[in-house]
Structure formats: structure tokens, C-alpha cells
Amino acid sequence: MKSLVNIQLSENEDSVIILDQRLLPSRIEYLELRTAEEMYDAIRLLKIRGAPAIGIFAAYAMYVLSKVSKKSREKTLEQYGDYLKSARPTAVNLQWAVDRMLCASDLRAECRAVHDEDAAMCEKIAENGLTLLKDGDCVLTHCNAGALATSRYGTGLGALILGRERKMNFKAYVDETRPLMQGARITALELMNAGVDVTLICDNMAGIVMAQKRVNAVFVGCDRVAANGDVANKIGTSGLAILSKHYGIPFYVFCPSSTVDAKCKTGADIIIEERDSSEITEMYFKEQIAPQGVKCFNPAFDVTPRELITGIVTENGIVYTA
Ligand code: MRU
């Protein structure tokens, strides 16, 4: 099955059309976003999600908003940019794309370039990642780092998808990734569509999967790489890295170079997004599953220290950190 288009500019270029990723896998619905508020909400509520995809979306959004800003003169493009950047703090790609658009002289060409460059980087990341695998290997994944989180192929899933195109066979254990279930809802869908043999597990089952030697490696995406090699990714990633170290399983992080933040010294400098407790207590459940009023802590990301990472795979190659 061809992968779904996640982001595109409308024909008359006055809106951005996105696949509403909150509804996957049961419903495929597209949303047309025209206003800055609609675009902010799309990022904030994860209608569009995944670090590179958020960056691509922000680039298109800035192009559309540049026309609004010229016409209405209510807000400058810089103000729209600051507003979009404030939607989510952890993935650097959002800030990166907005700043890149603010420096561009031809915004129309620039947003297309951001998209095309990401597709080219993903393809190279997939090629580089494929050198880590042999036919029949089994990989553990967390959250979603596939085509829907990027432009095509994805980062963390790219090697598996490219390998399948070359008739290689792979298995994957897919963490469901509580609380927003990106693994169960999106990674399982993308890998099954690619023909990978998928087994879905709850997040707390990764330990037994590794203890029983069911996986050859762990592949994850990431939202920001600090200058020292620490990495922020979906909550639960650091726990997986600790387990991997214990069981001697290689732990690889995949990202385009747009996710590297040279200005951020270490993982301690990365702002971790905290989200609403309803994501833990009721979202994706038929009814509330925790006592009314219970206190919750809901960080959306965590930081994996560089010493737990075997290597970081980008379009430029593999950097071995451990
Ligand atoms: O909260 P999300 O769904 O945007 O989080 C996504 C992740 O953590 C991904 O692993 C990361 O953005 C890399 S996407 C190629």
C-alpha cells in the first residue's frame, strides 16, 4: 500500500492540508488549515506530529501566513512565527523551520525545499540504517518515526521500509507508547503496510522481550540532539536505552541533521513538554480509568544520555557515541 500523504499545500496555496493523525488507524480524514490558530492547534493537539513533520508543516504554515500578514497587517510574520513556535517546546525542528522561513527571501520556494530536503535526508537515513540490519532481523521500536512523522520512509522506521522494498524480511516488536499510542496506532499500521512482521506490545513488556533475546536492536527517532550527544525522544525512550544496555542490545537513534541543536549544550538544557492529565486518565479509553481528581505527571518526552546510545544515524552517516 502506498503511504498516506501527511502534509500538503492546497492548490491555491492559501491553506495547509494535513492528515489528522489523532484518528489513525480507524479513520483517514484530512483537515484544511487557514488561520494561525488552526495551525497552532494542529501542532499542539498532535493532529500533525513527529519532529520532522512538524518542521515541514511549520514551513508551509509560515508561507500561508506570510500572505495573511501582508493582507491584514494585523500581525507580522515574526509574530506568527513566535506563536507557532510556542505550540510545542521539545522538537527543535519546529523552531528550526520557522527561523529558516523568516530568513528566506522566497518563502514559496523555501517551504518546498524544507519538504524536499527532508525526503532526501530520510532516504539517506534509511540507506545508512539498512547497513545495520541483515535479512530476518527483528527490531524493537518506540513511538512513531515513520513516513507520517516525516516526509517519506521515516527515520527510525526507514531502514525496515527500504529493506522491505528490496525484498528483505524483518520482524518488529512495536511498543504501544502510552499515553497517546503512536506505536499502536501509527507505527503498527505503517510497518504492517510495508510487509514487516509486527508484534505489538505494551510499553512495560520491553524487558521480557529483550531478556528472551527476541530483538537484535532498538531503533527510535528523536526530537532534539544536544551538542554532547544526549537525545530527547518520546517518553519511555530512556528506559528502553537502560534496558538495552543491561541486555547488551544495540540502541540506535535516527534523525535528520535538522534535529541536531548545536546551541543546546546537554540534555539538561532541553525543555520537556508536559501535557494534560486527561491523556493518561481518559483519552483512548471508553471511560475514565483513574479516580476523579488523581494527580498525574505527564511528560511527553525524556532525555537519553549519550552513553546509553550505541549510535546516532543521520543522512551523513552513523556517529558511534558509546
Ligand atoms: O509527540 P509526538 O508524537 O510528536 O512524538 C514523536 C516522537 O517522539 C518521535 O519519535 C520523534 O518525533 C521522531 S519522528 C521521526
Short mmCIF file of C-alpha atoms and ligand atoms in Angstrom, two decimals:
data_model
loop_
_atom_site.label_atom_id
_atom_site.label_comp_id
_atom_site.label_asym_id
_atom_site.label_seq_id
_atom_site.Cartn_x
_atom_site.Cartn_y
_atom_site.Cartn_z
CA MET A 1 0.00 0.00 0.00
CA LYS A 2 1.26 3.48 -0.89
CA SER A 3 1.93 5.58 2.21
CA LEU A 4 -0.61 8.25 3.12
CA VAL A 5 0.16 11.90 2.34
CA ASN A 6 0.51 13.68 5.67
CA ILE A 7 1.09 17.35 4.66
CA GLN A 8 0.43 19.35 1.51
CA LEU A 9 -0.20 22.87 0.40
CA SER A 10 -3.71 23.44 -1.04
CA GLU A 11 -3.96 24.08 -4.78
CA ASN A 12 -4.47 27.84 -4.42
CA GLU A 13 -1.81 27.93 -1.69
CA ASP A 14 -3.95 29.67 0.92
CA SER A 15 -4.12 26.73 3.34
CA VAL A 16 -2.21 23.67 4.52
CA ILE A 17 -3.90 20.29 4.28
CA ILE A 18 -2.94 17.64 6.83
CA LEU A 19 -3.93 14.10 7.66
CA ASP A 20 -5.50 14.18 11.14
CA GLN A 21 -3.15 11.72 12.89
CA ARG A 22 -5.28 11.64 16.05
CA LEU A 23 -7.81 9.47 14.25
CA LEU A 24 -5.48 6.80 12.90
CA PRO A 25 -5.78 3.94 12.23
CA SER A 26 -9.62 3.85 12.24
CA ARG A 27 -10.30 6.99 10.22
CA ILE A 28 -8.49 8.74 7.41
CA GLU A 29 -9.60 12.36 7.47
CA TYR A 30 -7.91 15.46 6.12
CA LEU A 31 -8.11 18.94 7.64
CA GLU A 32 -7.64 22.22 5.79
CA LEU A 33 -5.96 24.84 7.98
CA ARG A 34 -6.06 28.55 7.13
CA THR A 35 -5.64 30.54 10.31
CA ALA A 36 -2.70 30.78 12.70
CA GLU A 37 -4.96 29.48 15.49
CA GLU A 38 -5.91 26.39 13.48
CA MET A 39 -2.24 25.77 12.70
CA TYR A 40 -1.18 26.23 16.33
CA ASP A 41 -3.89 23.78 17.47
CA ALA A 42 -2.84 21.25 14.85
CA ILE A 43 0.66 21.14 16.34
CA ARG A 44 -0.42 21.42 19.99
CA LEU A 45 -3.05 18.67 19.73
CA LEU A 46 -0.86 16.34 17.62
CA LYS A 47 -3.09 16.44 14.56
CA ILE A 48 0.30 16.73 12.91
CA ARG A 49 3.14 15.17 14.86
CA GLY A 50 6.69 13.80 14.71
CA ALA A 51 9.60 16.23 14.82
CA PRO A 52 10.45 16.47 11.08
CA ALA A 53 6.76 16.56 10.05
CA ILE A 54 6.11 19.39 12.49
CA GLY A 55 9.00 21.29 10.87
CA ILE A 56 7.67 20.70 7.35
CA PHE A 57 4.18 21.73 8.43
CA ALA A 58 5.52 24.88 10.09
CA ALA A 59 7.33 25.85 6.88
CA TYR A 60 4.12 25.58 4.82
CA ALA A 61 2.19 27.35 7.59
CA MET A 62 4.63 30.27 7.54
CA TYR A 63 4.26 30.59 3.77
CA VAL A 64 0.45 30.72 4.05
CA LEU A 65 0.64 33.13 6.99
CA SER A 66 3.03 35.42 5.11
CA LYS A 67 0.17 36.15 2.71
CA VAL A 68 -2.29 36.72 5.59
CA SER A 69 0.21 39.02 7.26
CA LYS A 70 0.72 41.07 4.07
CA LYS A 71 -3.04 41.42 3.53
CA SER A 72 -4.35 42.12 7.02
CA ARG A 73 -1.24 43.68 8.60
CA GLU A 74 -2.67 42.56 11.96
CA LYS A 75 0.47 40.61 12.87
CA THR A 76 3.97 40.44 11.44
CA LEU A 77 5.34 37.16 10.17
CA GLU A 78 7.75 37.15 13.14
CA GLN A 79 4.77 37.30 15.49
CA TYR A 80 3.08 34.42 13.71
CA GLY A 81 6.37 32.53 13.90
CA ASP A 82 6.68 33.07 17.67
CA TYR A 83 3.09 31.91 18.11
CA LEU A 84 3.63 28.68 16.16
CA LYS A 85 6.93 28.00 17.97
CA SER A 86 5.13 28.18 21.32
CA ALA A 87 2.82 25.27 20.39
CA ARG A 88 5.32 22.57 21.44
CA PRO A 89 8.74 23.11 23.05
CA THR A 90 10.77 19.91 22.69
CA ALA A 91 11.23 19.11 18.98
CA VAL A 92 13.80 21.56 17.63
CA ASN A 93 12.52 21.14 14.06
CA LEU A 94 9.60 23.50 14.77
CA GLN A 95 11.86 26.40 15.77
CA TRP A 96 14.35 25.47 13.07
CA ALA A 97 11.75 25.60 10.28
CA VAL A 98 10.16 28.85 11.49
CA ASP A 99 13.56 30.57 11.74
CA ARG A 100 14.58 29.26 8.34
CA MET A 101 11.38 30.68 6.80
CA LEU A 102 11.94 34.06 8.49
CA CYS A 103 15.36 34.32 6.82
CA ALA A 104 14.12 33.27 3.37
CA SER A 105 13.59 35.72 0.52
CA ASP A 106 11.31 33.37 -1.47
CA LEU A 107 9.01 31.69 1.04
CA ARG A 108 7.20 29.62 -1.58
CA ALA A 109 10.44 28.01 -2.75
CA GLU A 110 11.73 27.66 0.82
CA CYS A 111 8.79 25.65 2.19
CA ARG A 112 9.01 23.27 -0.75
CA ALA A 113 12.76 22.99 -0.17
CA VAL A 114 12.23 22.10 3.52
CA HIS A 115 9.88 19.30 2.43
CA ASP A 116 12.06 18.00 -0.43
CA GLU A 117 15.23 18.12 1.65
CA ASP A 118 13.58 16.10 4.41
CA ALA A 119 12.53 13.43 1.88
CA ALA A 120 16.11 13.24 0.57
CA MET A 121 17.53 13.07 4.13
CA CYS A 122 15.08 10.33 5.12
CA GLU A 123 16.10 8.25 2.12
CA LYS A 124 19.77 8.53 3.08
CA ILE A 125 18.99 7.80 6.74
CA ALA A 126 17.13 4.67 5.63
CA GLU A 127 20.12 3.60 3.49
CA ASN A 128 22.53 4.19 6.37
CA GLY A 129 20.21 2.37 8.78
CA LEU A 130 19.92 -0.60 6.47
CA THR A 131 23.67 -1.25 6.86
CA LEU A 132 22.87 -2.17 10.49
CA LEU A 133 20.44 -4.94 9.54
CA LYS A 134 20.53 -8.34 7.91
CA ASP A 135 17.69 -10.30 6.42
CA GLY A 136 15.43 -11.77 9.11
CA ASP A 137 16.45 -9.32 11.87
CA CYS A 138 13.99 -8.15 14.50
CA VAL A 139 13.89 -4.58 15.79
CA LEU A 140 12.13 -3.02 18.78
CA THR A 141 10.55 0.39 18.07
CA HIS A 142 9.10 3.13 20.27
CA CYS A 143 6.58 5.85 19.36
CA ASN A 144 6.41 6.58 15.62
CA ALA A 145 9.30 7.61 13.42
CA GLY A 146 7.86 6.57 10.07
CA ALA A 147 6.75 8.40 6.94
CA LEU A 148 3.82 10.02 8.75
CA ALA A 149 6.22 11.64 11.24
CA THR A 150 8.47 12.88 8.43
CA SER A 151 8.16 13.16 4.65
CA ARG A 152 8.82 9.64 3.35
CA TYR A 153 10.35 6.38 4.66
CA GLY A 154 10.73 7.97 8.08
CA THR A 155 13.83 7.94 10.26
CA GLY A 156 13.64 5.15 12.84
CA LEU A 157 11.44 3.02 10.56
CA GLY A 158 13.13 3.96 7.29
CA ALA A 159 15.61 1.07 7.20
CA LEU A 160 12.85 -1.50 7.71
CA ILE A 161 10.67 0.05 5.00
CA LEU A 162 13.51 0.46 2.48
CA GLY A 163 14.69 -3.09 3.21
CA ARG A 164 11.19 -4.42 2.56
CA GLU A 165 11.18 -2.63 -0.82
CA ARG A 166 14.33 -4.67 -1.54
CA LYS A 167 12.51 -7.87 -0.58
CA MET A 168 14.28 -8.28 2.77
CA ASN A 169 12.26 -9.75 5.64
CA PHE A 170 12.07 -8.14 9.06
CA LYS A 171 10.19 -8.54 12.31
CA ALA A 172 9.39 -5.72 14.68
CA TYR A 173 8.20 -5.51 18.28
CA VAL A 174 6.26 -2.26 18.45
CA ASP A 175 5.80 -0.50 21.82
CA GLU A 176 2.25 0.84 22.03
CA THR A 177 3.69 4.09 23.51
CA ARG A 178 1.36 5.35 26.18
CA PRO A 179 -0.36 7.69 26.62
CA LEU A 180 -1.02 8.75 23.02
CA MET A 181 -0.43 5.32 21.47
CA GLN A 182 1.61 6.45 18.46
CA GLY A 183 3.21 2.99 18.33
CA ALA A 184 -0.05 1.01 18.35
CA ARG A 185 -1.95 3.43 16.15
CA ILE A 186 0.66 4.56 13.63
CA THR A 187 3.89 2.51 13.71
CA ALA A 188 1.99 -0.80 13.64
CA LEU A 189 -0.04 0.50 10.68
CA GLU A 190 2.98 1.74 8.72
CA LEU A 191 5.08 -1.38 9.30
CA MET A 192 2.21 -3.76 8.55
CA ASN A 193 1.50 -1.86 5.32
CA ALA A 194 5.18 -2.26 4.41
CA GLY A 195 5.00 -6.03 4.99
CA VAL A 196 7.04 -6.18 8.21
CA ASP A 197 6.03 -8.96 10.64
CA VAL A 198 4.70 -6.80 13.51
CA THR A 199 4.09 -7.77 17.14
CA LEU A 200 2.51 -5.10 19.32
CA ILE A 201 3.49 -4.94 23.00
CA CYS A 202 2.61 -2.71 25.95
CA ASP A 203 5.49 -0.44 26.94
CA ASN A 204 6.20 -2.38 30.13
CA MET A 205 6.85 -5.60 28.16
CA ALA A 206 10.10 -4.48 26.52
CA GLY A 207 12.19 -6.00 29.35
CA ILE A 208 10.96 -9.55 28.79
CA VAL A 209 11.26 -9.14 25.01
CA MET A 210 14.94 -8.26 25.46
CA ALA A 211 15.57 -10.88 28.18
CA GLN A 212 14.23 -13.57 25.84
CA LYS A 213 16.55 -12.32 23.08
CA ARG A 214 13.68 -11.64 20.71
CA VAL A 215 15.21 -8.46 19.21
CA ASN A 216 18.55 -7.70 17.55
CA ALA A 217 18.42 -3.93 18.04
CA VAL A 218 16.30 -0.99 19.19
CA PHE A 219 15.54 1.74 16.60
CA VAL A 220 14.00 5.05 17.69
CA GLY A 221 13.58 8.54 16.23
CA CYS A 222 14.29 11.72 18.14
CA ASP A 223 13.11 15.26 18.74
CA ARG A 224 16.35 17.04 19.62
CA VAL A 225 20.01 16.05 19.83
CA ALA A 226 22.10 18.20 22.16
CA ALA A 227 25.68 19.16 21.27
CA ASN A 228 27.08 16.48 23.63
CA GLY A 229 25.01 13.70 22.01
CA ASP A 230 22.22 13.47 24.61
CA VAL A 231 18.90 12.87 22.88
CA ALA A 232 15.29 13.83 23.65
CA ASN A 233 12.64 11.47 22.34
CA LYS A 234 9.20 10.18 23.28
CA ILE A 235 8.69 9.41 26.95
CA GLY A 236 9.94 5.91 27.70
CA THR A 237 12.90 6.04 25.35
CA SER A 238 15.46 6.45 28.14
CA GLY A 239 14.06 3.41 29.96
CA LEU A 240 14.45 1.35 26.80
CA ALA A 241 18.05 2.54 26.47
CA ILE A 242 18.80 1.45 30.05
CA LEU A 243 17.23 -1.97 29.37
CA SER A 244 19.21 -2.27 26.14
CA LYS A 245 22.47 -1.57 27.95
CA HIS A 246 21.61 -4.20 30.56
CA TYR A 247 20.79 -6.86 27.98
CA GLY A 248 23.61 -5.90 25.56
CA ILE A 249 21.28 -4.91 22.73
CA PRO A 250 22.43 -2.11 20.36
CA PHE A 251 20.38 1.05 20.74
CA TYR A 252 20.26 3.35 17.69
CA VAL A 253 18.74 6.82 17.36
CA PHE A 254 17.74 8.09 13.90
CA CYS A 255 17.24 11.69 12.82
CA PRO A 256 17.89 14.22 10.07
CA SER A 257 20.56 16.84 10.76
CA SER A 258 17.73 19.39 11.23
CA THR A 259 17.10 17.68 14.61
CA VAL A 260 20.60 18.42 15.89
CA ASP A 261 20.67 21.53 18.07
CA ALA A 262 24.27 22.70 18.34
CA LYS A 263 23.16 25.60 20.58
CA CYS A 264 21.84 23.20 23.21
CA LYS A 265 24.79 22.03 25.30
CA THR A 266 23.38 18.92 27.01
CA GLY A 267 20.12 17.08 27.51
CA ALA A 268 19.57 19.07 30.72
CA ASP A 269 19.02 22.17 28.55
CA ILE A 270 16.14 20.59 26.59
CA ILE A 271 12.67 21.75 27.63
CA ILE A 272 10.44 18.74 28.24
CA GLU A 273 6.83 19.27 27.26
CA GLU A 274 4.24 18.39 29.92
CA ARG A 275 0.75 17.56 28.70
CA ASP A 276 -2.74 17.36 30.13
CA SER A 277 -3.52 14.60 32.64
CA SER A 278 -6.63 13.60 30.66
CA GLU A 279 -4.28 11.90 28.18
CA ILE A 280 -3.40 9.42 30.94
CA THR A 281 -6.77 9.07 32.64
CA GLU A 282 -9.31 9.03 29.82
CA MET A 283 -8.09 9.60 26.29
CA TYR A 284 -8.33 6.42 24.17
CA PHE A 285 -10.37 4.67 26.89
CA LYS A 286 -14.12 4.06 26.78
CA GLU A 287 -14.47 5.61 30.20
CA GLN A 288 -12.23 7.29 32.73
CA ILE A 289 -9.78 4.69 34.14
CA ALA A 290 -8.43 6.53 37.19
CA PRO A 291 -10.15 8.10 40.22
CA GLN A 292 -11.53 11.59 39.55
CA GLY A 293 -9.04 14.23 40.62
CA VAL A 294 -5.99 11.95 40.82
CA LYS A 295 -2.73 13.85 40.41
CA CYS A 296 -0.85 12.96 37.21
CA PHE A 297 2.61 13.68 35.82
CA ASN A 298 2.57 13.56 32.04
CA PRO A 299 5.92 14.46 30.44
CA ALA A 300 5.75 13.83 26.68
CA PHE A 301 9.50 13.24 26.24
CA ASP A 302 12.57 12.18 28.16
CA VAL A 303 16.30 12.54 27.65
CA THR A 304 18.56 9.58 26.93
CA PRO A 305 22.16 10.24 27.97
CA ARG A 306 24.68 9.72 25.16
CA GLU A 307 26.50 6.93 26.99
CA LEU A 308 23.42 4.70 26.60
CA ILE A 309 23.23 5.25 22.82
CA THR A 310 25.17 2.92 20.52
CA GLY A 311 24.97 5.26 17.55
CA ILE A 312 23.11 8.21 16.01
CA VAL A 313 22.15 7.67 12.38
CA THR A 314 21.70 10.75 10.18
CA GLU A 315 21.78 11.38 6.44
CA ASN A 316 25.55 11.92 6.81
CA GLY A 317 26.32 8.53 8.32
CA ILE A 318 26.44 6.87 11.72
CA VAL A 319 28.11 8.51 14.71
CA TYR A 320 29.06 5.98 17.35
CA THR A 321 28.58 7.62 20.73
CA ALA A 322 29.02 4.87 23.31
O1 MRU B 1 4.60 13.55 20.48
P1 MRU B 1 5.00 13.10 19.11
O2 MRU B 1 4.08 12.05 18.54
O3 MRU B 1 5.21 14.25 18.15
O4 MRU B 1 6.41 12.41 19.34
C1 MRU B 1 7.09 11.85 18.27
C2 MRU B 1 8.38 11.24 18.64
O5 MRU B 1 8.80 11.23 19.78
C3 MRU B 1 9.21 10.71 17.52
O6 MRU B 1 9.96 9.60 17.92
C4 MRU B 1 10.18 11.81 17.06
O7 MRU B 1 9.48 13.00 16.82
C5 MRU B 1 10.91 11.41 15.84
S1 MRU B 1 9.85 11.41 14.42
C6 MRU B 1 10.77 10.93 13.10
#
